[in-house]
Coordinates of C-alpha atoms in Angstrom, one line a residue:
X1 CA -1.6 21.1 4.6
X2 CA 2.1 20.8 5.7
X3 CA 1.5 17.3 7.1
X4 CA -0.3 16.3 3.9
X5 CA 2.6 17.5 1.7
X6 CA 5.1 15.8 4.0
X7 CA 3.1 12.5 3.8
X8 CA 2.8 12.7 0.0
X9 CA 6.5 13.4 -0.3
X10 CA 7.4 10.5 2.0
X11 CA 5.1 8.2 -0.1
X12 CA 6.8 9.4 -3.3
X13 CA 10.2 8.6 -1.7
X14 CA 9.0 5.2 -0.7
X15 CA 7.8 4.6 -4.3
X16 CA 11.2 5.7 -5.6
X17 CA 13.1 3.2 -3.4
X18 CA 10.7 0.2 -3.6
X19 CA 9.2 -2.0 -6.2
X20 CA 5.8 -0.3 -5.6
X21 CA 4.7 2.6 -7.7
X22 CA 3.5 5.8 -6.1
X23 CA -0.2 5.5 -7.2
X24 CA -0.6 2.1 -5.5
X25 CA 1.2 3.4 -2.4
X26 CA -1.0 6.5 -2.3
X27 CA -4.1 4.4 -2.6
X28 CA -3.0 2.0 0.2
X29 CA -2.0 5.0 2.3
X30 CA -5.5 6.5 1.8
X31 CA -7.0 3.2 2.9
X32 CA -4.9 3.1 6.1
X33 CA -5.7 6.8 6.9
X34 CA -9.4 6.1 6.4
X35 CA -9.1 3.2 8.9
X36 CA -7.5 5.5 11.5
X37 CA -3.7 5.4 10.8
X38 CA -2.0 8.7 11.5
X39 CA -0.7 10.6 8.6
X40 CA 2.6 10.9 10.4
X41 CA 3.0 7.1 10.7
X42 CA 1.4 5.9 7.5
X43 CA 4.7 5.7 5.6
X44 CA 6.3 3.5 8.3
X45 CA 3.2 1.3 8.4
X46 CA 3.2 1.0 4.6
X47 CA 6.9 0.1 4.7
X48 CA 6.1 -2.9 6.9
X49 CA 3.0 -3.8 4.9
X50 CA 5.0 -3.4 1.7
X51 CA 7.8 -5.8 2.9
X52 CA 5.2 -8.4 3.7
X53 CA 3.3 -7.8 0.4
X54 CA 6.6 -8.1 -1.5
X55 CA 7.4 -11.4 0.3
X56 CA 4.1 -13.0 -0.5
X57 CA 3.6 -11.3 -3.9
X58 CA 0.2 -9.8 -2.9
X59 CA -1.0 -6.3 -3.8
X60 CA -0.1 -3.9 -1.1
X61 CA -3.6 -2.5 -1.1
X62 CA -5.1 -5.9 -0.1
X63 CA -2.9 -6.3 2.9
X64 CA -3.4 -2.6 3.9
X65 CA -7.1 -3.2 3.8
X66 CA -7.0 -6.2 6.0
X67 CA -4.6 -4.4 8.4
X68 CA -6.8 -1.3 8.4
X69 CA -10.0 -3.3 9.1
X70 CA -8.3 -5.0 12.0
X71 CA -7.3 -1.5 13.4
X72 CA -11.0 -0.4 13.2
X73 CA -12.2 -3.6 14.9
X74 CA -9.6 -3.4 17.5
X75 CA -9.2 -7.1 17.5
X76 CA -8.8 -10.0 15.0
X77 CA -11.2 -12.8 14.6
X78 CA -10.7 -16.2 13.0
X79 CA -11.7 -15.0 9.5
X80 CA -9.1 -12.1 9.7
X81 CA -6.4 -14.5 10.7
X82 CA -7.5 -16.9 7.9
X83 CA -7.2 -14.1 5.4
X84 CA -3.7 -13.4 6.5
X85 CA -2.5 -17.0 6.7
X86 CA -4.2 -17.8 3.4
X87 CA -2.0 -15.3 1.8
X88 CA 1.2 -16.8 3.3
X89 CA 1.6 -14.5 6.3
X90 CA 2.6 -16.7 9.3
X91 CA 0.6 -14.7 11.9
X92 CA -0.6 -17.7 13.9
X93 CA 3.0 -18.7 14.6
X94 CA 3.9 -15.1 15.4
X95 CA 1.0 -14.7 17.8
X96 CA 1.9 -18.0 19.5
X97 CA 5.4 -16.7 20.0
X98 CA 4.2 -13.3 21.3
X99 CA 1.7 -14.8 23.7
X100 CA 3.6 -17.9 24.8
X101 CA 0.8 -20.3 23.6
X102 CA 0.4 -23.0 21.0
X103 CA -0.9 -22.4 17.5
X104 CA -4.1 -24.2 18.5
X105 CA -4.6 -21.8 21.4
X106 CA -4.1 -18.9 19.1
X107 CA -6.9 -20.2 16.9
X108 CA -9.1 -20.6 19.9
X109 CA -8.3 -17.1 21.1
X110 CA -9.0 -15.7 17.7
X111 CA -12.4 -17.4 17.7
X112 CA -13.1 -15.7 21.0
X113 CA -11.9 -12.3 19.7
X114 CA -9.0 -12.3 22.1
X115 CA -6.3 -11.3 19.6
X116 CA -5.9 -7.5 19.6
X117 CA -4.9 -5.2 16.8
X118 CA -1.8 -4.4 19.0
X119 CA -0.8 -8.1 18.6
X120 CA -1.1 -7.7 14.8
X121 CA 0.8 -4.5 14.8
X122 CA 3.6 -6.2 16.9
X123 CA 3.5 -9.2 14.6
X124 CA 4.1 -7.0 11.5
X125 CA 6.9 -5.2 13.2
X126 CA 8.5 -8.5 14.2
X127 CA 8.0 -10.1 10.7
X128 CA 9.6 -7.1 9.0
X129 CA 12.4 -6.2 11.4
X130 CA 16.1 -7.0 10.6
X131 CA 16.0 -10.8 10.9
X132 CA 12.2 -11.2 10.5
X133 CA 10.9 -13.4 7.7
X134 CA 10.0 -10.3 5.5
X135 CA 12.7 -7.9 6.8
X136 CA 14.0 -5.8 3.9
X137 CA 12.0 -7.6 1.3
X138 CA 11.1 -4.5 -0.7
X139 CA 14.7 -3.4 -0.8
X140 CA 15.7 -6.8 -2.2
X141 CA 12.9 -6.8 -4.7
X142 CA 13.7 -3.3 -5.8
X143 CA 17.0 -4.6 -7.2
X144 CA 15.3 -7.1 -9.4
X145 CA 14.5 -6.3 -13.0
X146 CA 10.8 -5.8 -12.1
X147 CA 11.7 -3.6 -9.2
X148 CA 14.1 -1.5 -11.2
X149 CA 11.4 -1.2 -13.9
X150 CA 8.9 0.0 -11.3
X151 CA 11.4 2.6 -10.0
X152 CA 12.1 3.8 -13.6
X153 CA 8.3 4.2 -14.1
X154 CA 8.0 6.2 -10.9
X155 CA 10.9 8.4 -11.9
X156 CA 9.4 9.1 -15.3
X157 CA 6.1 9.8 -13.6
X158 CA 7.8 12.4 -11.3
X159 CA 9.4 14.0 -14.3
X160 CA 6.1 14.1 -16.2
X161 CA 4.5 15.7 -13.2
X162 CA 7.1 18.4 -13.1
X163 CA 6.8 19.0 -16.9
X164 CA 3.1 18.4 -16.9
X165 CA 1.6 21.5 -15.5
X166 CA 2.8 24.0 -18.2
X167 CA 2.2 21.4 -20.9
X168 CA -1.3 20.7 -19.5
X169 CA -2.0 24.4 -19.4
X170 CA -1.0 24.7 -23.1
X171 CA -2.9 21.5 -24.2
X172 CA -6.2 22.4 -22.6
X173 CA -7.3 25.0 -25.2
X174 CA -6.2 22.6 -28.0
X175 CA -8.2 19.8 -26.5
X176 CA -11.2 22.0 -26.1
X177 CA -11.0 22.9 -29.7
X178 CA -10.6 19.3 -30.8
X179 CA -13.7 18.3 -28.7
X180 CA -15.7 21.1 -30.4
X181 CA -14.6 20.1 -33.9
X182 CA -15.2 16.4 -33.2
X183 CA -18.7 17.2 -31.9
X184 CA -19.4 19.1 -35.2
X185 CA -18.3 16.0 -37.1
X186 CA -20.9 13.9 -35.3
X187 CA -23.7 15.7 -37.0
X188 CA -22.0 15.3 -40.4
X189 CA -21.4 11.6 -39.7
X190 CA -25.1 11.1 -39.0
X191 CA -26.0 12.8 -42.2
X192 CA -23.6 10.6 -44.2

């Protein structure tokens, strides 16, 4: 329970400082955990995936799903690499650099299932570290108007969550009564 609370809090914090809103981060985080990512590392992984998603303007959940499926498979195949490169993520060049081979050799290795998930993980770290192509991308985008708007929405959402519980408790009886009265109107409406 403590780990879950800590994970949720770190995802909320990530939402507050990035152009992504908490619900989409939570959904992407659930996907990653379902694919075997540890709750203690999911926020760091989402930070890398988020930097890449920001850089290519793709939904974070889409990239998290591709990443998670590769984790489960343990290796990447040509189709996985095509999905990543088709979205603008230069994994072929990154794998070639990692493995000391040409781009064509990477494609051949992928067809033979010789690119491991560890290679993908390392590629994401490299692409999002300080001088990597996508390094700090979420931080830069969070300062745009769209990013600031997203942060404002997350902040308002947090305030509403804090206010929500007592308000929700007070509204429930009123909503139950409104449902009951509306149901009574249904019979009257049929008669009219």
